[in-house]
XYZ file of C-alpha atoms in Angstrom:
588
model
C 95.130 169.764 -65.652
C 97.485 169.688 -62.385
C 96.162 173.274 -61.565
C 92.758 171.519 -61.119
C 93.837 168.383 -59.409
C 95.609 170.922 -56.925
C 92.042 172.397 -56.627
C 89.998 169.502 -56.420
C 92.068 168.187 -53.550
C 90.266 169.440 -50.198
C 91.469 169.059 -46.320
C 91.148 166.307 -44.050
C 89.225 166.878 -40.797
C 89.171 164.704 -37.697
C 86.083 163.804 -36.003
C 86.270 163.445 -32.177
C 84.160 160.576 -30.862
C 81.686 161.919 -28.532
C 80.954 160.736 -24.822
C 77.569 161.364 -22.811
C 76.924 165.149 -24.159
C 73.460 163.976 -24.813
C 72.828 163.543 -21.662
C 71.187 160.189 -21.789
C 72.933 158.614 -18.942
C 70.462 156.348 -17.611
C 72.985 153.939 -16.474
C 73.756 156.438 -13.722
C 70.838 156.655 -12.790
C 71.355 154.532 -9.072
C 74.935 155.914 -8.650
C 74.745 159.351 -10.406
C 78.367 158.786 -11.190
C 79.646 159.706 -14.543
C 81.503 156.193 -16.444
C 84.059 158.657 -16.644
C 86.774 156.815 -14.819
C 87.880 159.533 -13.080
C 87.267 160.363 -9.216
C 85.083 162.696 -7.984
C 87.173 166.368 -6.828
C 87.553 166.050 -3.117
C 87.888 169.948 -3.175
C 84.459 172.078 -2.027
C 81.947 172.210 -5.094
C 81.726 176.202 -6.795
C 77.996 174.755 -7.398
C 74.396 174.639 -5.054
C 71.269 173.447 -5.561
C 67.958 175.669 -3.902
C 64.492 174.980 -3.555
C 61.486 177.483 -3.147
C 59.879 175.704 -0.631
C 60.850 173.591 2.798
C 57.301 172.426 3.389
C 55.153 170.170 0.554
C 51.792 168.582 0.119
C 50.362 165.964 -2.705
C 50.169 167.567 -5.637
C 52.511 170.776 -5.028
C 54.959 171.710 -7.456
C 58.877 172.384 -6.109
C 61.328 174.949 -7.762
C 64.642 173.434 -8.090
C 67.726 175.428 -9.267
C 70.856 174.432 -9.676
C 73.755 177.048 -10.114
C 77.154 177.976 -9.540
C 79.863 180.579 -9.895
C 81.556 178.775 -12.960
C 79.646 177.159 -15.987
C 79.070 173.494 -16.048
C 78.573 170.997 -18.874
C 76.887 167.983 -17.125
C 74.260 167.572 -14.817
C 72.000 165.226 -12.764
C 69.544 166.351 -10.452
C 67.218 163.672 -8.571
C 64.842 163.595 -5.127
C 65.912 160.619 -2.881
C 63.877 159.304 0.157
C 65.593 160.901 3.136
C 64.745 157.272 4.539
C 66.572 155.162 2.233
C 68.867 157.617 -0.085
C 70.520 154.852 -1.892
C 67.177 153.698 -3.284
C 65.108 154.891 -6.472
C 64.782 158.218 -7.510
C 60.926 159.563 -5.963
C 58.552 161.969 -8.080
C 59.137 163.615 -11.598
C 60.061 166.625 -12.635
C 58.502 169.180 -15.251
C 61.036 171.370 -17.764
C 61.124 174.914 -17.159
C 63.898 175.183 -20.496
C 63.643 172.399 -23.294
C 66.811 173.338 -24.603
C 69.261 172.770 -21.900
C 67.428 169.801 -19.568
C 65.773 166.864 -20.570
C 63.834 164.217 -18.442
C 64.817 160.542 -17.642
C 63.171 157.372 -16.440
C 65.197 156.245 -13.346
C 63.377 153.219 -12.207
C 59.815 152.556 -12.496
C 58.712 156.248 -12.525
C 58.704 158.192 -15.635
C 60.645 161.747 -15.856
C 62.193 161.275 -11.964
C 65.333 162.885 -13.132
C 66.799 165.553 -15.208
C 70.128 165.586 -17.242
C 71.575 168.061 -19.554
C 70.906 168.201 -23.465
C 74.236 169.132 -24.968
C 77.848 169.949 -24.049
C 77.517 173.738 -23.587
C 78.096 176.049 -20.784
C 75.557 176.534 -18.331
C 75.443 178.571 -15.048
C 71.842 178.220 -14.169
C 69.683 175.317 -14.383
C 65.748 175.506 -13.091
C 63.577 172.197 -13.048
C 59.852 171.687 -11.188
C 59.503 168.744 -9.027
C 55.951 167.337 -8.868
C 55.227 165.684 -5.363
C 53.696 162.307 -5.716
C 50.408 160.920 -4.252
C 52.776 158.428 -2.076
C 55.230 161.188 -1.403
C 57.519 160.103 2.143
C 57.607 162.680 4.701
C 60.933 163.762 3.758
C 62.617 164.494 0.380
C 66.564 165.351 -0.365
C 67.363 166.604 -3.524
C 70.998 165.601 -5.108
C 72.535 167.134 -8.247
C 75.813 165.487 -10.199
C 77.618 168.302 -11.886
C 80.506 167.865 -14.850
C 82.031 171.331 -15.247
C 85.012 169.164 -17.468
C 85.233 165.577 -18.780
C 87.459 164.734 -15.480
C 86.176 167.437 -12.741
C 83.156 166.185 -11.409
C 81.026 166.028 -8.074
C 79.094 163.273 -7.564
C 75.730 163.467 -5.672
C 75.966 166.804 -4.131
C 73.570 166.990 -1.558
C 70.858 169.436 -1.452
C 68.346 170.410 0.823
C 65.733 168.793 2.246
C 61.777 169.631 2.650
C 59.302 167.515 4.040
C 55.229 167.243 4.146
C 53.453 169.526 5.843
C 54.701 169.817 10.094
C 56.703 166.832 9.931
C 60.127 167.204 10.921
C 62.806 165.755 8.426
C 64.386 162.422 9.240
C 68.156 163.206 9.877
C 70.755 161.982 7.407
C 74.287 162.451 6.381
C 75.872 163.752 3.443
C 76.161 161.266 0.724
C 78.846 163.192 -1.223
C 81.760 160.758 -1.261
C 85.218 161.315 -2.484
C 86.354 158.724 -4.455
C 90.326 157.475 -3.360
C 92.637 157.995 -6.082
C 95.032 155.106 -6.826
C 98.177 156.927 -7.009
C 100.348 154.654 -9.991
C 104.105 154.582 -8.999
C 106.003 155.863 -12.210
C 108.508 153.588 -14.189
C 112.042 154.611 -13.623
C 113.057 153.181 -17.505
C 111.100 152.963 -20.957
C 109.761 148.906 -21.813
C 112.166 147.564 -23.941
C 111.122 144.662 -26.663
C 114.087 142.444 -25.105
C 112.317 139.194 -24.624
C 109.337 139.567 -27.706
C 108.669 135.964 -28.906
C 110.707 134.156 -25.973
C 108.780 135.135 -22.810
C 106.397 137.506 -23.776
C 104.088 138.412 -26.722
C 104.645 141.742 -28.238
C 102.366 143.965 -30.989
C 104.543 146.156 -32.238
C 104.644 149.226 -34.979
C 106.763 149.492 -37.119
C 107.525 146.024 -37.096
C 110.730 144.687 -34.834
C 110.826 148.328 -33.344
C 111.955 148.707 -29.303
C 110.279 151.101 -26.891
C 113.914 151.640 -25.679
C 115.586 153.291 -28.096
C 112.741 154.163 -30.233
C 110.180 157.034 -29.513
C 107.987 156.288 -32.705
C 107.607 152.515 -31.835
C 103.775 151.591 -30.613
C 104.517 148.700 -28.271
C 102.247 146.304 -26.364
C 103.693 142.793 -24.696
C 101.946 140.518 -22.572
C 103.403 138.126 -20.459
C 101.401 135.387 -18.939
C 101.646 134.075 -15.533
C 99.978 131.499 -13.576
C 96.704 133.771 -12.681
C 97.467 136.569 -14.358
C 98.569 138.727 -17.115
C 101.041 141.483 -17.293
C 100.716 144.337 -19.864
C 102.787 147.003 -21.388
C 101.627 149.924 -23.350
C 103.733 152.386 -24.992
C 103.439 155.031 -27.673
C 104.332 158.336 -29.073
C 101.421 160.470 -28.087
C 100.487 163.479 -25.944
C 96.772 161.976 -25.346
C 96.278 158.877 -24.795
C 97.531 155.258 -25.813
C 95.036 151.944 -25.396
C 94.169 148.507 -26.455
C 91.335 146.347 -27.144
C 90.340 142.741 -27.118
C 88.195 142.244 -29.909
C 86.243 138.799 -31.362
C 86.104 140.176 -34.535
C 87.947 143.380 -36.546
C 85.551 145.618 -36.193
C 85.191 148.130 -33.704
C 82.245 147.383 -30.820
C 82.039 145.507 -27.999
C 85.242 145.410 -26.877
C 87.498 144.833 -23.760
C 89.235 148.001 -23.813
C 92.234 149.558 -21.763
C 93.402 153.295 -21.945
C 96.311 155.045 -20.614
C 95.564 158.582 -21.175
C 97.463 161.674 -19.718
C 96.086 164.105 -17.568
C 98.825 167.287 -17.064
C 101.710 165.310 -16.085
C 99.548 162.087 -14.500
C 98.553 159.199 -16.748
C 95.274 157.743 -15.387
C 95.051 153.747 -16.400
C 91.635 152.762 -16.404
C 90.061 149.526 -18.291
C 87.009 150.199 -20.469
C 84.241 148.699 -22.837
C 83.100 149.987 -25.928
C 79.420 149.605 -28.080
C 79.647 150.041 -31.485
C 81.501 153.193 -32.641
C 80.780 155.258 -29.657
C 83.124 156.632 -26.795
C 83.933 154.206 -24.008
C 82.657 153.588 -20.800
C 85.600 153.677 -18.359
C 85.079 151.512 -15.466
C 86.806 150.839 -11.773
C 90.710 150.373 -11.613
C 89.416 147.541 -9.279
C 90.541 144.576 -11.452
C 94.091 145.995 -12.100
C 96.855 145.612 -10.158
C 100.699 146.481 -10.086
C 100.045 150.078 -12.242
C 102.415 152.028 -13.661
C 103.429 154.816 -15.819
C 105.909 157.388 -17.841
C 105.645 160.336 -19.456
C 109.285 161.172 -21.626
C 109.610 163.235 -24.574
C 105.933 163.038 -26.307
C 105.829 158.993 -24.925
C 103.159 157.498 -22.841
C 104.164 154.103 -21.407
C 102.218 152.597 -18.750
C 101.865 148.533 -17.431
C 99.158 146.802 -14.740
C 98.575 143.290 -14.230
C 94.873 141.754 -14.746
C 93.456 138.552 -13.309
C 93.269 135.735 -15.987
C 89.006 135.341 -14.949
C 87.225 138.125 -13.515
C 84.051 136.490 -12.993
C 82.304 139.507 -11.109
C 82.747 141.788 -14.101
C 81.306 140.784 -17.691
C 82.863 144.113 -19.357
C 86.061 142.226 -18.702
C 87.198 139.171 -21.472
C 88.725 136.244 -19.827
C 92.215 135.995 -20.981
C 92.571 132.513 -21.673
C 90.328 133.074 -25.241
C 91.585 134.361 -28.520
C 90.781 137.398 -29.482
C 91.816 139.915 -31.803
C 94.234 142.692 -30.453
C 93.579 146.623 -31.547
C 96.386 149.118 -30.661
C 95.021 152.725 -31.083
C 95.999 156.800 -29.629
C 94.749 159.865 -30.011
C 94.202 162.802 -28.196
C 92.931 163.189 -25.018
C 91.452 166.513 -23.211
C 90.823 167.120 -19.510
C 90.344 162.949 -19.765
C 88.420 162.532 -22.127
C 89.500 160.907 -24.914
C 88.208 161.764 -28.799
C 88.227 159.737 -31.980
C 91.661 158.057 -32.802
C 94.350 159.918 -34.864
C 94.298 157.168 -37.535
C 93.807 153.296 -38.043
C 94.324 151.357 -35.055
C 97.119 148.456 -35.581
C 95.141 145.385 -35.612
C 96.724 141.883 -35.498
C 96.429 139.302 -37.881
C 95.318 136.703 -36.544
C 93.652 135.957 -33.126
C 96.339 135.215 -30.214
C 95.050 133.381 -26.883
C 96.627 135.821 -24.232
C 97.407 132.932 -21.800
C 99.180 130.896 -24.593
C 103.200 131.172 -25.764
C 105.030 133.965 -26.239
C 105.253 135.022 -30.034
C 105.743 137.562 -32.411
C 102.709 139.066 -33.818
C 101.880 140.780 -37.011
C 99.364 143.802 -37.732
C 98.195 146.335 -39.801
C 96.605 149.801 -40.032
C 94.646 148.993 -42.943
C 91.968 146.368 -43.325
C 93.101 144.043 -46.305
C 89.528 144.725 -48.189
C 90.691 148.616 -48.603
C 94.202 147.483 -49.179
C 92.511 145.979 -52.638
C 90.858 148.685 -53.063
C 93.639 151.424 -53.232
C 95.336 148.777 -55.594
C 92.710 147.876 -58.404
C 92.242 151.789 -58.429
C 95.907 152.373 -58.743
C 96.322 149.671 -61.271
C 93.030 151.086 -63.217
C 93.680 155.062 -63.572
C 97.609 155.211 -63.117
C 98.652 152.615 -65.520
C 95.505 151.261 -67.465
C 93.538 154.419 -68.272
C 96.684 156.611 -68.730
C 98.361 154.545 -71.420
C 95.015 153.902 -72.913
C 94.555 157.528 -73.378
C 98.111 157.642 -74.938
C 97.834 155.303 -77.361
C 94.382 155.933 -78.637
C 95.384 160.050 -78.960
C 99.098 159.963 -80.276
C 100.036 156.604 -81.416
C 97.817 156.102 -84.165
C 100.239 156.494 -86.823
C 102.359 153.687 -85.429
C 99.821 150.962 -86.716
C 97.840 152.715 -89.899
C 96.537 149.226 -91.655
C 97.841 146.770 -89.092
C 95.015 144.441 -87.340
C 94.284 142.461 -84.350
C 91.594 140.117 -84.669
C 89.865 142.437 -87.206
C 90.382 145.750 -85.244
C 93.105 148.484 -86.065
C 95.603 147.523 -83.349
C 96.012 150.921 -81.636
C 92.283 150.610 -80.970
C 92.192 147.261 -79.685
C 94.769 148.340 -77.097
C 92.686 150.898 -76.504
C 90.013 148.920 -75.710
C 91.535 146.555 -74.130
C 93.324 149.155 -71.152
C 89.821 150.824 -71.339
C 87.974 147.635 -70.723
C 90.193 146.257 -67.978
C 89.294 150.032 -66.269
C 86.324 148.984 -66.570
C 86.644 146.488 -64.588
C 88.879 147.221 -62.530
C 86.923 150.374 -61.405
C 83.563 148.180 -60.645
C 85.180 145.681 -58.451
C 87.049 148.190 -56.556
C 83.759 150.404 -56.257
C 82.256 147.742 -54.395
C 84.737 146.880 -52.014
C 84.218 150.048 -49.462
C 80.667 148.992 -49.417
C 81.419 145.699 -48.540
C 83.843 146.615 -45.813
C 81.902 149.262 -44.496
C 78.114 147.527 -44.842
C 77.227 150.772 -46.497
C 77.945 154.219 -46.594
C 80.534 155.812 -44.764
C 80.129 158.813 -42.779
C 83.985 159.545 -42.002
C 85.600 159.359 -45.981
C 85.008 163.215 -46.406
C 84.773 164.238 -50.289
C 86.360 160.550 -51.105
C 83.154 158.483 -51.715
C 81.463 161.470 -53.181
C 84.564 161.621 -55.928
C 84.362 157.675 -56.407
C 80.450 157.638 -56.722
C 81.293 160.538 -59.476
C 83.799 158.740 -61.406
C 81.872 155.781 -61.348
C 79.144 157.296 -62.755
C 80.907 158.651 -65.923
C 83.042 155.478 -66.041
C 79.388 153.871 -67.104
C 78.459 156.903 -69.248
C 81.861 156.486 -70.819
C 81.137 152.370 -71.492
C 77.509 153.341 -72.895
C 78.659 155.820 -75.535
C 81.690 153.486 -76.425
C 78.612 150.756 -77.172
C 76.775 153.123 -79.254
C 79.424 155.215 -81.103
C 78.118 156.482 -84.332
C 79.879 155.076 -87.151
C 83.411 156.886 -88.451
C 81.230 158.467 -91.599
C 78.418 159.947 -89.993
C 77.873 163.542 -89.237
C 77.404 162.862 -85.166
C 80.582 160.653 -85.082
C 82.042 164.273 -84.608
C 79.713 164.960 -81.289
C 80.602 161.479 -80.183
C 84.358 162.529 -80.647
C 84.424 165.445 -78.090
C 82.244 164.062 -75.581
C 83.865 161.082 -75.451
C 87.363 163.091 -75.131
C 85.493 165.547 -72.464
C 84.175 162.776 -70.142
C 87.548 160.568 -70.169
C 89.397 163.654 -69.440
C 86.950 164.604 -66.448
C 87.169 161.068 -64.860
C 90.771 161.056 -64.890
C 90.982 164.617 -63.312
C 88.417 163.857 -60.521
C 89.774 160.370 -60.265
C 93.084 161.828 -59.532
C 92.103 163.781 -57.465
C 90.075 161.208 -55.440
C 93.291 158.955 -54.956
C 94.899 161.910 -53.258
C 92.369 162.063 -50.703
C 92.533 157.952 -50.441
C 95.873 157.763 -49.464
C 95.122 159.547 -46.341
C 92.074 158.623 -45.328
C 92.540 156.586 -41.924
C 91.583 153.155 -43.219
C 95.156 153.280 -46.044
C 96.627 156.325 -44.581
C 100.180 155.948 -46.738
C 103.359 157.750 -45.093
C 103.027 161.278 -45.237
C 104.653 163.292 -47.309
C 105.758 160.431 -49.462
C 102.358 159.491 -50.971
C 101.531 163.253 -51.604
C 105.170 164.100 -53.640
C 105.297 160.764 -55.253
C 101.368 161.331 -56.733
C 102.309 164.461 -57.537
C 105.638 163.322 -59.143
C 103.331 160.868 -61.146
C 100.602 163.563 -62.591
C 103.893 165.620 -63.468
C 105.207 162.719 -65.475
C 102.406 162.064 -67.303
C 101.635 165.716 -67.878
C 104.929 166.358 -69.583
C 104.625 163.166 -71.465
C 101.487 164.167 -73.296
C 102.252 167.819 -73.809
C 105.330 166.560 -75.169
C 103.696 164.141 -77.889
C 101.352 166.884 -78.547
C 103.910 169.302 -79.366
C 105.611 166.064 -81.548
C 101.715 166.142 -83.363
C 102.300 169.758 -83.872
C 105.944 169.731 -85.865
C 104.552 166.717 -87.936
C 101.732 168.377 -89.193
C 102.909 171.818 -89.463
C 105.890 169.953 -91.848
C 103.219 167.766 -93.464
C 100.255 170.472 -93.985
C 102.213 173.437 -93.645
C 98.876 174.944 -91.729
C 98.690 177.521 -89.391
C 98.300 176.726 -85.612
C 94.897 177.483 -85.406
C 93.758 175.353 -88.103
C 95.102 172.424 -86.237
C 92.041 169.905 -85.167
C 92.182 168.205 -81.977
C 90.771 164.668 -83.019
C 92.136 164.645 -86.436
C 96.161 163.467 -85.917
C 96.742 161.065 -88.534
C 99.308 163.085 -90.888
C 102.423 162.508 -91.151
C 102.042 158.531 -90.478
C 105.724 158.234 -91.554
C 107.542 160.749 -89.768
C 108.622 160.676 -85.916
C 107.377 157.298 -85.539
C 110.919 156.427 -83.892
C 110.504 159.548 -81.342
C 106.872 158.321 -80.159
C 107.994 154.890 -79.757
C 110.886 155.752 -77.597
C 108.214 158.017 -75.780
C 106.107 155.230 -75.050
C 108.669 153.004 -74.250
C 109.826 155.750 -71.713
C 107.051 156.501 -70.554
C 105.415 153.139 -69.255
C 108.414 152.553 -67.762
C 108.322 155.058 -65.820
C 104.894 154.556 -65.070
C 105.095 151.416 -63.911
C 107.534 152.607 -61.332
C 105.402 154.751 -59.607
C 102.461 151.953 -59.424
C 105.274 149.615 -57.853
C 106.036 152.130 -55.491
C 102.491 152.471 -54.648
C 101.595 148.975 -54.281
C 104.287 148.083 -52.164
C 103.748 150.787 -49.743
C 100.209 149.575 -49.728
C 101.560 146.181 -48.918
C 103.843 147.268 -45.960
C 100.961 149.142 -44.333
């Protein structure tokens, strides 16, 4: 049976969380800047964009290409009004390749720009433009290209062409560098000196300091008469963040990221919708930034008005919200999908109000009860069920309860209460999650499996042939068959639970101390089966392959000590690993 837990047990993969590779960036639309957070290279663009004509009339049709000497992931190409280039996108463009560009309504006119369909390389992009019935006499063409998440150029300019003789209206390139805030960088790590008295601090592991710590994830904020003061720290070679949150769910959030670039750490606030990647926005409302980079640590601190009226991505401070602390990793600035749970507080905390001491956890409390009902129903309930229904028959061979041979009312009392167990705990992802979910790998399918043959199980039980009758011997080996293949695939499902990111229990531990558990009971039934052997070879005298695998009731007098002893042994023992469990599940 361990043999196929061990191959029933598949890897975990991590998801990244994807940014704009779609290409539907209609929000840049005016700008055609990237909500990258990231300034545009001030270095000379590898990249040029061409036309096939300098001269138009209504109704002509313009070549534009867009290439370089290097491939490029992003792009947006528009025509501006030489006379007013900060104004609408003019005309619309026809594809030339479906599968790389894609059209997008800037303004009022449909198709007036074009923007890249996926992620992959590109050297060579071609586009029509269609000149418009109110065409102006002179057209500019500009292109954004993304070769990586941070190296960008925003709004190359491109040539111009105008209608028929007239000469082009002059104009100046529009290709702005963006300034780079360079951050000083902190000459010592934070340190939690002063958590609870005159600051607020989130920590992980609970009580841990940034100072002498390098596994501690640390945020404090300390509230001043205006404004706010934050520090971030946390063992990662990505990025670290924090989000202000109304509820504890991800989406729509007040988000800030500290995420490394080489040996820079780029501090940037953010807002998230729904699951999705964030929109980075200006450094504008911080102030007084900061950072560190020491032995696999990112620390970094800015100060943020209390109100920033001008900017509704950005939660006024003097509200309760809930507080997420999350990292991951991070790749030429763009960061992907956290590497597990964020650390989410408690309770709400009002960021303006007194300094305290908050608690958090990686794990919602719904999936905490989860992991737990499932622990407490195929550990403990099911397993000495299965014991006590198989070997310990002969303890009790006319004894009663309630009208019921008392081994099987045991029985059916553990296997009843698994039952149960197993329903209510079913339900609880669902609940949590508002359906399925799309990150749980082979998990849910296992679940959804044992659930199913938990309720074939209950059916059969209900309409078990009676003792005497030639099909109670069918009955006898399915029944054995599907128990035994719920408890291997439910096994095997709790060893992909425990590190799934909503529980996620310390690594290695959980893996060794399951393991230790499946050995335990292993050994304990082959054990009482070999016991079931000796008695009835000394009772029947039979060979070994005349042995029956339901039939165990010989001997009833003999070894009854040595099974009792077993049991007692062994439910000790296997209440030790559920405690184990269920505490670590509480300290999460």
């Amino acid at each position: 049976m361990l043999g196929l837990l061990l191959l029933l047990v598949p890897a975990i993969f991590l998801d990244p969380v994807n940014g704009y590779k779609n290409g539907k960036v209609t929000e840049s639309c005016r700008s055609m800047k990237p909500g990258h957070g990231h300034p545009s290279q001030s270095l000379p663009s590898p990249y040029t964009v061409t036309v096939d004509k300098s001269k138009f009339s209504t109704g002509d049709q313009i070549k534009v290409t867009l290439s370089g000497s290097s491939a490029f992931k992003g792009f947006l190409i528009q025509a501006r009004d030489t006379a007013d280039l900060s104004g609408d996108a003019v005309g619309s463009f026809t594809l030339v390749d479906h599968y790389v560009s894609q059209l997008l309504n800037c303004g009022e006119i449909k198709g007036s720009a074009v923007s890249h369909t996926s992620k992959s390389g590109k050297l060579k992009v071609e586009v029509i433009w269609n000149v418009p019935s109110n065409a102006p006499p002179a057209v500019q063409f500009f292109a954004t290209v993304l070769q990586h998440y941070d190296t960008y150029w925003v709004k190359m300019p491109g040539p111009i062409i105008s209608m028929g003789n007239s000469t082009p209206i002059p104009t100046q390139t529009t290709s702005t560098v963006e300034p780079t805030t360079e951050s000083p960088v902190l000459r010592k790590p934070f340190s939690s000196k002063g958590c609870g008295s005159t600051k607020s601090c989130l920590r992980d592991p609970i009580g841990c300091d940034p100072e002498t710590d390098p596994k501690c994830y640390f945020l404090s904020f300390t509230s001043e008469e205006y404004s706010v003061l934050f520090e971030l720290s946390g063992p990662t070679e990505g990025y670290v963040s924090f989000a202000l949150s109304h509820d504890k769910w991800m989406g729509n959030d007040d988000v800030y990221l500290c995420a490394r670039t080489d040996e820079y750490v780029n501090i940037n606030p953010g807002y998230v919708t729904g699951r999705t990647h964030p929109t980075l926005d200006s450094q504008d409302t911080l102030t007084n930034m900061a950072w560190r980079l020491s032995d696999g640590v990112i620390q970094c601190m800015f100060r943020r008005k209390i109100r920033v009226p001008a900017d509704q991505d950005r939660f006024n401070l003097d509200r309760s919200y809930y507080i997420f602390l999350a990292d991951g990793k991070a790749e030429h600035g763009m960061v992907h999908k956290h590497h597990h749970q964020p650390l989410i507080s408690s309770e709400k905390k009002y960021i303006t109000s007194s300094p305290e001491n908050l608690n958090g956890s990686r794990s919602p409390f719904i999936i905490k009860v989860h992991g737990a009902l499932m622990l407490v129903a195929w550990m403990t309930a099911v397993s000495i069920g299965v014991i006590v229904a198989r070997f310990l028959k002969p303890l009790w061979p006319v004894s009663t309860l309630f009208g019921q041979k008392i081994w099987f009312q045991v029985h059916r009392i553990l296997m009843s209460s698994t039952v149960l167990l197993t329903c209510v705990a079913f339900i609880l992802p669902f609940v949590y999650r508002g359906g399925w979910s799309k990150h749980a790998g082979a998990h849910p399918f296992l679940g959804c499996t044992v659930m199913a043959l938990v309720v074939l199980q209950l059916v059969m039980a209900i309409f078990r042939p009676h003792p005497n009758t030639p099909r109670r011997l069918i009955f006898n080996w399915m029944h054995w068959g599907t128990g035994t293949i719920s408890r291997i695939i439910a096994v095997a499902a709790m060893f992909l639970g425990m590190d799934l990111p909503a529980l996620n229990l310390p690594d290695p531990w959980d893996t060794l101390l399951l393991s230790g558990f499946v050995t335990w009971h292993v050994l304990t039934e082959l054990l009482l089966e070999l016991h079931n052997l000796f008695i009835i070879r000394k009772a029947k005298n039979v060979k070994d392959d005349e042995v029956e695998i339901i039939d165990l009731a010989l001997g009833e007098t003999e070894g009854h000590m040595i099974k009792k002893i077993v049991l007692t042994v062994y439910i000790c023992g296997n209440l030790a690993f559920l405690t184990a469990f269920l505490n670590a599940i509480n300290c999460i």
